[in-house]
Structure formats: structure tokens, C-alpha cells
C-alpha positions as protocol buffer text, in pm:
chain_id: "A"
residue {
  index: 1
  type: UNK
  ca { x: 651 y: 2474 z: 1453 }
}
residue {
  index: 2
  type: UNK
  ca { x: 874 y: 2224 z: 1287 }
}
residue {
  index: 3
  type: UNK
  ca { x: 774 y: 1902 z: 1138 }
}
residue {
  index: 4
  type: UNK
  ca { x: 857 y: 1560 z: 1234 }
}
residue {
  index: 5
  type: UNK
  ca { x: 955 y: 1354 z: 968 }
}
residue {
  index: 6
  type: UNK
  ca { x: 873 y: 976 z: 999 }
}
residue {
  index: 7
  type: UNK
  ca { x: 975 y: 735 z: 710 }
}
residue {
  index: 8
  type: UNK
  ca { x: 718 y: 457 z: 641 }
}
residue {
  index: 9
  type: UNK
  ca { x: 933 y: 130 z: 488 }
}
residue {
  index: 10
  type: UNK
  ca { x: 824 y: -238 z: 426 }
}
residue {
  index: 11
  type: UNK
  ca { x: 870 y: -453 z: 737 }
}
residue {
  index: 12
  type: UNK
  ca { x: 1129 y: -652 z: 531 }
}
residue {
  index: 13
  type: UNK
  ca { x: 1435 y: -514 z: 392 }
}
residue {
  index: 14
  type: UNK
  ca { x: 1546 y: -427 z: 59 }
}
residue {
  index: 15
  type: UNK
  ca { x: 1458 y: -589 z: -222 }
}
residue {
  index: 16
  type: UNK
  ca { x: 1527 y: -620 z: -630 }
}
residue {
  index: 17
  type: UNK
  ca { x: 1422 y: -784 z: -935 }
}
residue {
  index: 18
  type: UNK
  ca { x: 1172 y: -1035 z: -987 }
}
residue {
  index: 19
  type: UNK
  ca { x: 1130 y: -1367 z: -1083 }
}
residue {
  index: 20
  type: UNK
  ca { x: 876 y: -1537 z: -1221 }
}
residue {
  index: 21
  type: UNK
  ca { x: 663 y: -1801 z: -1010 }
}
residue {
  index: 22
  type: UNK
  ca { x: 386 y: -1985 z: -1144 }
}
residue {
  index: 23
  type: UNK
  ca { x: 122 y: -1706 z: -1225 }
}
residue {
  index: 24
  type: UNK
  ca { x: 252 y: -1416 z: -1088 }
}
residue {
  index: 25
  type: UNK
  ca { x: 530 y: -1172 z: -969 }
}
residue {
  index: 26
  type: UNK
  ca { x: 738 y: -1227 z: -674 }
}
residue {
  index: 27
  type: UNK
  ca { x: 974 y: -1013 z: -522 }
}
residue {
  index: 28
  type: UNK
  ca { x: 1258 y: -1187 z: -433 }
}
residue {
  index: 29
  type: UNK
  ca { x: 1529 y: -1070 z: -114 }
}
residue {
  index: 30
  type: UNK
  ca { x: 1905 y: -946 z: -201 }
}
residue {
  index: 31
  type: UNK
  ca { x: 2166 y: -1161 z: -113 }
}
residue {
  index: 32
  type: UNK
  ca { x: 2335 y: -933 z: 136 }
}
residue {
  index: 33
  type: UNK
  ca { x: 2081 y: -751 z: 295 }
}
residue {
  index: 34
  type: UNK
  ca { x: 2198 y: -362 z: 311 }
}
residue {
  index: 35
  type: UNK
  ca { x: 2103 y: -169 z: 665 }
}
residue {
  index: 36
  type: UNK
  ca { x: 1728 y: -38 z: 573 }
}
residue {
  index: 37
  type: UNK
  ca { x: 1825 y: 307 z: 598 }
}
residue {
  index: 38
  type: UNK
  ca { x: 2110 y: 299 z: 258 }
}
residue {
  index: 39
  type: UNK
  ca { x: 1816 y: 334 z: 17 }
}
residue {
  index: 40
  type: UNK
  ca { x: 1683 y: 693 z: -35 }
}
residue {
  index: 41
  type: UNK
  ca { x: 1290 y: 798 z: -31 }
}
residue {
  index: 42
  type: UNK
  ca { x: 1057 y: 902 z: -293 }
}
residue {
  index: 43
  type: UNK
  ca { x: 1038 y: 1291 z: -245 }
}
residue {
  index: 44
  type: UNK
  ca { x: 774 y: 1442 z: -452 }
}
residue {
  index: 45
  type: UNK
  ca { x: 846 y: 1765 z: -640 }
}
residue {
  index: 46
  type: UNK
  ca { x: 500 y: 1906 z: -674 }
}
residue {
  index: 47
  type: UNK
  ca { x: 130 y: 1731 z: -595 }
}
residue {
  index: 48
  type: UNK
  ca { x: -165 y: 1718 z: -854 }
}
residue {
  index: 49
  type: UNK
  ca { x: -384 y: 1586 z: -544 }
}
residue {
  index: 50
  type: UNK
  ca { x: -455 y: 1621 z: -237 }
}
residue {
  index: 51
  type: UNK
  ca { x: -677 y: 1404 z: 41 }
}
residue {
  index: 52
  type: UNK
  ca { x: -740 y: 1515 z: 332 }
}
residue {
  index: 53
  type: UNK
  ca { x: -899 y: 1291 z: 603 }
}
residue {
  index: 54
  type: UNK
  ca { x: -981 y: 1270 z: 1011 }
}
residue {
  index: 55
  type: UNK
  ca { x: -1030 y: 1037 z: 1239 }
}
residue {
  index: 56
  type: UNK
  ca { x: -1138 y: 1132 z: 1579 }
}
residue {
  index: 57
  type: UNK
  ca { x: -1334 y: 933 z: 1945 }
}
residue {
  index: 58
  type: UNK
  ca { x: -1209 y: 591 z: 2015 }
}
residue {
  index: 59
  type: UNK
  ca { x: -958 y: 552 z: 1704 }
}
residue {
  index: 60
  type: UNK
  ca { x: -967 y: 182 z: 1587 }
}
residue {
  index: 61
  type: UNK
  ca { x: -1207 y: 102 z: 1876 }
}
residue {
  index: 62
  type: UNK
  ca { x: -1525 y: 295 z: 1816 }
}
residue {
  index: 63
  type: UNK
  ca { x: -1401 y: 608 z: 1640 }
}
residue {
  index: 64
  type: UNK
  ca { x: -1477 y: 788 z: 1352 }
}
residue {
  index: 65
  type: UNK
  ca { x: -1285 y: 857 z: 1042 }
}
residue {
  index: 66
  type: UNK
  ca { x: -1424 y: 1126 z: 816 }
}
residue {
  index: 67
  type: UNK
  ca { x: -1259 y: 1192 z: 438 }
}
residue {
  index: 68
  type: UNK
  ca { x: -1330 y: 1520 z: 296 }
}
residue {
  index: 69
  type: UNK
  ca { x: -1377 y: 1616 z: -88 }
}
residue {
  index: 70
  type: UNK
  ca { x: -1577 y: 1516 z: -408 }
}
residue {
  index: 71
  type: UNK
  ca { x: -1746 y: 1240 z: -229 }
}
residue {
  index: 72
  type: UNK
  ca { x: -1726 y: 1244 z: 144 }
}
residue {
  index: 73
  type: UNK
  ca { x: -1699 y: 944 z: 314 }
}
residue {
  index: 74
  type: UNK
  ca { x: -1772 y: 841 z: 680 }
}
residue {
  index: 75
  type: UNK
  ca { x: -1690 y: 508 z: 863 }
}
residue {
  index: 76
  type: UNK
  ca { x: -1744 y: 398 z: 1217 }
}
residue {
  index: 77
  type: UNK
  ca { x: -1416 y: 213 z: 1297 }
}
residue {
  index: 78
  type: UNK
  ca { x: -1391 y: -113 z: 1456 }
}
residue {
  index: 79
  type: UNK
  ca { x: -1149 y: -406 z: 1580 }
}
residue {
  index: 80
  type: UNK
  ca { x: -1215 y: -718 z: 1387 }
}
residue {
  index: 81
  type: UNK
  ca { x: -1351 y: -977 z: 1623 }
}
residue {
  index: 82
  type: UNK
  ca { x: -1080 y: -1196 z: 1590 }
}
residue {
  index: 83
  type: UNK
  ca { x: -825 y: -908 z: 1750 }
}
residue {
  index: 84
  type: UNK
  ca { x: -1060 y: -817 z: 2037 }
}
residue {
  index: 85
  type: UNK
  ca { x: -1324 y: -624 z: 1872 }
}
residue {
  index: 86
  type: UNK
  ca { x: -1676 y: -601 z: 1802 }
}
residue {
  index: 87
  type: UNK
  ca { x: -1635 y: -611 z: 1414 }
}
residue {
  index: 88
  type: UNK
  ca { x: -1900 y: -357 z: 1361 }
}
residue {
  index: 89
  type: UNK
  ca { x: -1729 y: -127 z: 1149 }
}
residue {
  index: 90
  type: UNK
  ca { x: -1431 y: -63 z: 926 }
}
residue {
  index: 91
  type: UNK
  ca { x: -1058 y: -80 z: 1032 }
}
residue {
  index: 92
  type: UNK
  ca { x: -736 y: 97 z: 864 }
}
residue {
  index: 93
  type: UNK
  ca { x: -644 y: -235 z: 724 }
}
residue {
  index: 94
  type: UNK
  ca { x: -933 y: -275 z: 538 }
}
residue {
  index: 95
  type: UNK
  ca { x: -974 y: 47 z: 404 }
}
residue {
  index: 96
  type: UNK
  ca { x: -582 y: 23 z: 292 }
}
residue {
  index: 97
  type: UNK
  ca { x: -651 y: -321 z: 116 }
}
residue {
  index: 98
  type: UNK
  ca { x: -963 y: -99 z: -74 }
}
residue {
  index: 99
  type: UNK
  ca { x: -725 y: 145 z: -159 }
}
residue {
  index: 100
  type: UNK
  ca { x: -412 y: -81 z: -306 }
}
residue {
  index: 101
  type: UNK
  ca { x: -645 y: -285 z: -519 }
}
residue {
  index: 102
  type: UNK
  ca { x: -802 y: 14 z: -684 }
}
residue {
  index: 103
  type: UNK
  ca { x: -463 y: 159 z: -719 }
}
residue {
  index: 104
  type: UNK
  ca { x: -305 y: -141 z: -859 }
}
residue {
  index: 105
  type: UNK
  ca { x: -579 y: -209 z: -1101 }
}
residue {
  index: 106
  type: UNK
  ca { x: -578 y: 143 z: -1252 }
}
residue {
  index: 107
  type: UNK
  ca { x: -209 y: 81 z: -1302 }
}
residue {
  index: 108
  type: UNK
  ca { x: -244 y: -257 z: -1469 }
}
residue {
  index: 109
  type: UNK
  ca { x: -489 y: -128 z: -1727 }
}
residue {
  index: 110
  type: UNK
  ca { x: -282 y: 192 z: -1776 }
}
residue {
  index: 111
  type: UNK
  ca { x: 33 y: -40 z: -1869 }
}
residue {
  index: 112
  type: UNK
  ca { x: -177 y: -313 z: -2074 }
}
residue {
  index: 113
  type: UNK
  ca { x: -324 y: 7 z: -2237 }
}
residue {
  index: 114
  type: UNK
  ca { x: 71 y: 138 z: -2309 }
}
residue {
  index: 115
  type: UNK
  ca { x: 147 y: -216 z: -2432 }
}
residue {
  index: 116
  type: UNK
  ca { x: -115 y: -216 z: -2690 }
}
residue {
  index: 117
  type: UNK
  ca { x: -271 y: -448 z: -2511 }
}
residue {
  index: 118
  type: UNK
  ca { x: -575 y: -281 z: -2330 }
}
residue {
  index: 119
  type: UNK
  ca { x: -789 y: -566 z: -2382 }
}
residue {
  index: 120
  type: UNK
  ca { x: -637 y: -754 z: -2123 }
}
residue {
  index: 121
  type: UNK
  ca { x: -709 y: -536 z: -1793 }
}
residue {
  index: 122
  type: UNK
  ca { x: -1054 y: -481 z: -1905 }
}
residue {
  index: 123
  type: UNK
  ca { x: -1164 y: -769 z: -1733 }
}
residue {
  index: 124
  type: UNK
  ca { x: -900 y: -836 z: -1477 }
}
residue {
  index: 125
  type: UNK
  ca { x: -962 y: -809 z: -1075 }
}
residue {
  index: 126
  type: UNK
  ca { x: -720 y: -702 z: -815 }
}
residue {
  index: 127
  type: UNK
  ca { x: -704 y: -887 z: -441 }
}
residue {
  index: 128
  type: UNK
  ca { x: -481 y: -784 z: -164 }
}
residue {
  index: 129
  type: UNK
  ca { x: -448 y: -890 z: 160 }
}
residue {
  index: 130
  type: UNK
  ca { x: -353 y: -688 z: 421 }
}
residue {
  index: 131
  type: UNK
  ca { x: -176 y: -896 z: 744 }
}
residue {
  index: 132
  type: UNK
  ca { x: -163 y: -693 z: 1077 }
}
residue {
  index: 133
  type: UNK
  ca { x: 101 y: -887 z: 1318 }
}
residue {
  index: 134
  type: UNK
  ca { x: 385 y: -865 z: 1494 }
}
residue {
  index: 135
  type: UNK
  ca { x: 751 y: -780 z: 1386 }
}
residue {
  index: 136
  type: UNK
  ca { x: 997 y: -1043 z: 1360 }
}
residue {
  index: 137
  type: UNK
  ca { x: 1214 y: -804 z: 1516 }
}
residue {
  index: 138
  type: UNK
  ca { x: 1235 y: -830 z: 1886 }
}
residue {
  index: 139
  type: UNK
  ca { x: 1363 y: -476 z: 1895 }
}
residue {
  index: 140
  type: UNK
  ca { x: 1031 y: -309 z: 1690 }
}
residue {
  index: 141
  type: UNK
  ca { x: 736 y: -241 z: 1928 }
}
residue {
  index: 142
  type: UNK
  ca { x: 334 y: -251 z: 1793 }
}
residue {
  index: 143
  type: UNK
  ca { x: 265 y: -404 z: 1476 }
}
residue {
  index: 144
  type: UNK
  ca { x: 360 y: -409 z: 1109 }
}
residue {
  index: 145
  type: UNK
  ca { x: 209 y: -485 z: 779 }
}
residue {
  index: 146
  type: UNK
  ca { x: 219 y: -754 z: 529 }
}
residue {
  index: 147
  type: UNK
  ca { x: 66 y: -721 z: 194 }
}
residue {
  index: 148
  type: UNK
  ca { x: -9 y: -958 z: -51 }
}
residue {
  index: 149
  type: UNK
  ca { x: -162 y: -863 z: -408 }
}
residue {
  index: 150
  type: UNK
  ca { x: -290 y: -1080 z: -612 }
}
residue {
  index: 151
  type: UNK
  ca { x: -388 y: -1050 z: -999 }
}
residue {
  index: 152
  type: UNK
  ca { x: -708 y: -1257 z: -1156 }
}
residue {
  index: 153
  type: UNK
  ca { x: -795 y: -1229 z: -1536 }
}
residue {
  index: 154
  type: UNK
  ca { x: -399 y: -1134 z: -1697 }
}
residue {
  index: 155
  type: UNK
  ca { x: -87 y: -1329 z: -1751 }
}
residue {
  index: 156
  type: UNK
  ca { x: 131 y: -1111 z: -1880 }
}
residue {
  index: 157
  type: UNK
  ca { x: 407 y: -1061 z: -1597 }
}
residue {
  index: 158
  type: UNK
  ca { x: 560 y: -805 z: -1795 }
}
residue {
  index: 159
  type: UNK
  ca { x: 267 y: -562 z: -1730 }
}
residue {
  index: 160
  type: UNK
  ca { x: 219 y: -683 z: -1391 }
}
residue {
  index: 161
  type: UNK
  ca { x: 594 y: -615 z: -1358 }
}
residue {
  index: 162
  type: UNK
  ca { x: 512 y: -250 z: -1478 }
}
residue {
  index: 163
  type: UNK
  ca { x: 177 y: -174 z: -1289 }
}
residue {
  index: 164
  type: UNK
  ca { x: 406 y: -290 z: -968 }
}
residue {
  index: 165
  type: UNK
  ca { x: 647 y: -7 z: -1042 }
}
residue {
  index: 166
  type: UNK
  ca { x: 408 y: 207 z: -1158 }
}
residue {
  index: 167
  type: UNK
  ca { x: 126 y: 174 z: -882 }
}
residue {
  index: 168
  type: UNK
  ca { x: 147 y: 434 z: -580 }
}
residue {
  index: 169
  type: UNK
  ca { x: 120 y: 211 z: -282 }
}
residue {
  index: 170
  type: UNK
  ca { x: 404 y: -26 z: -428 }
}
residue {
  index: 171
  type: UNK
  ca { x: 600 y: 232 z: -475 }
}
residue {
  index: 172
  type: UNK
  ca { x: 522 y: 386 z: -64 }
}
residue {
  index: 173
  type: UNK
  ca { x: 587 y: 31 z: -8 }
}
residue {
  index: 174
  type: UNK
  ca { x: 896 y: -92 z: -195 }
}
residue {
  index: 175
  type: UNK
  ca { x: 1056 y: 290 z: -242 }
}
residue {
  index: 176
  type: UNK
  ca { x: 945 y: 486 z: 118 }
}
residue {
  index: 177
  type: UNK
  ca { x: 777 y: 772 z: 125 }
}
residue {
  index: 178
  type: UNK
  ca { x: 758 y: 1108 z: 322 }
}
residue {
  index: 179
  type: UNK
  ca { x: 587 y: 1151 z: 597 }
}
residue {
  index: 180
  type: UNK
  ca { x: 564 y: 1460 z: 780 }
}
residue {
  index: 181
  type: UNK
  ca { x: 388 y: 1487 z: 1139 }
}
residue {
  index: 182
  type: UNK
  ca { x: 311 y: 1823 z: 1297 }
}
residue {
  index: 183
  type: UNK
  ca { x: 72 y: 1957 z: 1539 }
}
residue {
  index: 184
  type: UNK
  ca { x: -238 y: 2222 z: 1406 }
}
């Protein structure tokens, strides 16, 4: 059987360097904006890890997602009351918010700590919004993300900057990654 490859992108287009707003990092658009398919994907050339997870019933409506490994985890899933739901249990946007923040975190401490400056992540806090919604492109069926991270406790953009580039979910986010869909 052959995979199906699927590339997961941003919902907006390309962008490049920062600039510097008030207390944090923004990422601003290019000028002209290239088609979304002229940038390349992150391709990994070997794996140090591995997670392996399962979701099974209802999906986001009552199901079950299972994660398998050191510590196992379980959630019942839910709809948030505000999209229809009973908002009695988890949903994928949550549990991707949990996982960016930690990500991003470990990445800012990692760079303060290559900076000589270590002191500053011990303290600091991660926040990210995830935003579930609608395309603005009328051509783009079901939903897309919106993320928004925010940094408490360091002002150094310069090691924001780097725990950006650095931090795995930017990178899925900014750079692509592979996905590969097949049937067991």
C-alpha cells in the first residue's frame, strides 16, 4: 500500500523576518505573496522519537483519544460549548495549545541557556492560543487554525527570535511538515 502524502501549512502564506512590536515578536507578510506551494518542507533525515497516539468512538464529539508510551494518557473528547458541544472533555485544540507552549518554553530556555543567559527562562511562562474558524478562502472547505503565542517573564526578542526558529511546532507551522496517511 502506498502512502498519501498531505502537507500541513499555516492558513496564511509565506512569511519572513521579524520586526519588533512593543514586547514581542511579530511575523510580518512578504510584499509579494509567492503561490504557497514555492517553499519546500522540512523532511526529516532520521527520528530520535516517536509518539504514537489513537483516537477512536465519536471523534471530537464523545470519542476517545488514547497516547501510548512512558506515561499513557487518556482523554474523553468534547466540543466546547460555544461550537455545539457539551464541553465535558478535551478537544484537539486544546491539547495542541498544551503541546506548543511546552514546546516553545523548552526552546526559550534552551536559547537563553546558549546565550549565557539561562537566568532569564527560568521563570518565564508560555501562552498560546489556539483559534478554530473558518478560512478566508472561499475555495478551502472545514476549518483552519490560528495560533497566537505569547511570552511572560523575558524581553529579550533576540532569544524569542531563536526559540521561534528553534521550537518544533513553529517550525511545522512556518516551514511545513510531512505528513504521510496510509491505511493499517
Amino acid at each position: 500500500m502506498r502512502p498519501t502524502t498531505a502537507v500541513v501549512r499555516p492558513l496564511t502564506t509565506r512569511y519572513t523576518p521579524r520586526h519588533f512590536v512593543g514586547r514581542g515578536v511579530r511575523l510580518s507578510p512578504r510584499a509579494s505573496n509567492p503561490s504557497p506551494h514555492a517553499r519546500g518542507i522540512l523532511t526529516l533525515k532520521d527520528h530520535v522519537y516517536f509518539a504514537r497516539s489513537t483516537a477512536e468512538g465519536s471523534g471530537r464529539i464523545g470519542g476517545v483519544v488514547k497516547s501510548f508510551g512512558d506515561s499513557p494518557l487518556e482523554f474523553n473528547m468534547d466540543m466546547p460549548k460555544v461550537a455545539g458541544g457539551k464541553g465535558e472533555g478535551m478537544n484537539p485544540e486544546q491539547l495542541f495549545g498544551m503541546g506548543y507552549a511546552t514546546c516553545f518554553l523548552g526552546s526559550l530556555q534552551l536559547m537563553a541557556a546558549r546565550a549565557g543567559k539561562k537566568e532569564l527562562a527560568e521563570k518565564a511562562k508560555v501562552h498560546t492560543k489556539v483559534f478554530l474558524g473558518h478560512p478566508e478562502n472561499p475555495d478551502l472547505e472545514g476549518l483552519g487554525l490560528r495560533v497566537e503565542v505569547g511570552v511572560e517573564g523575558i524581553d529579550d526578542d533576540d532569544i524569542i527570535a531563536a526559540a521561534h526558529d528553534f521550537c518544533v511546532y513553529s517550525r511545522a507551522l512556518t516551514q511545513g511538515c510531512e505528513v504521510n496517511v496510509v491505511k493499517v
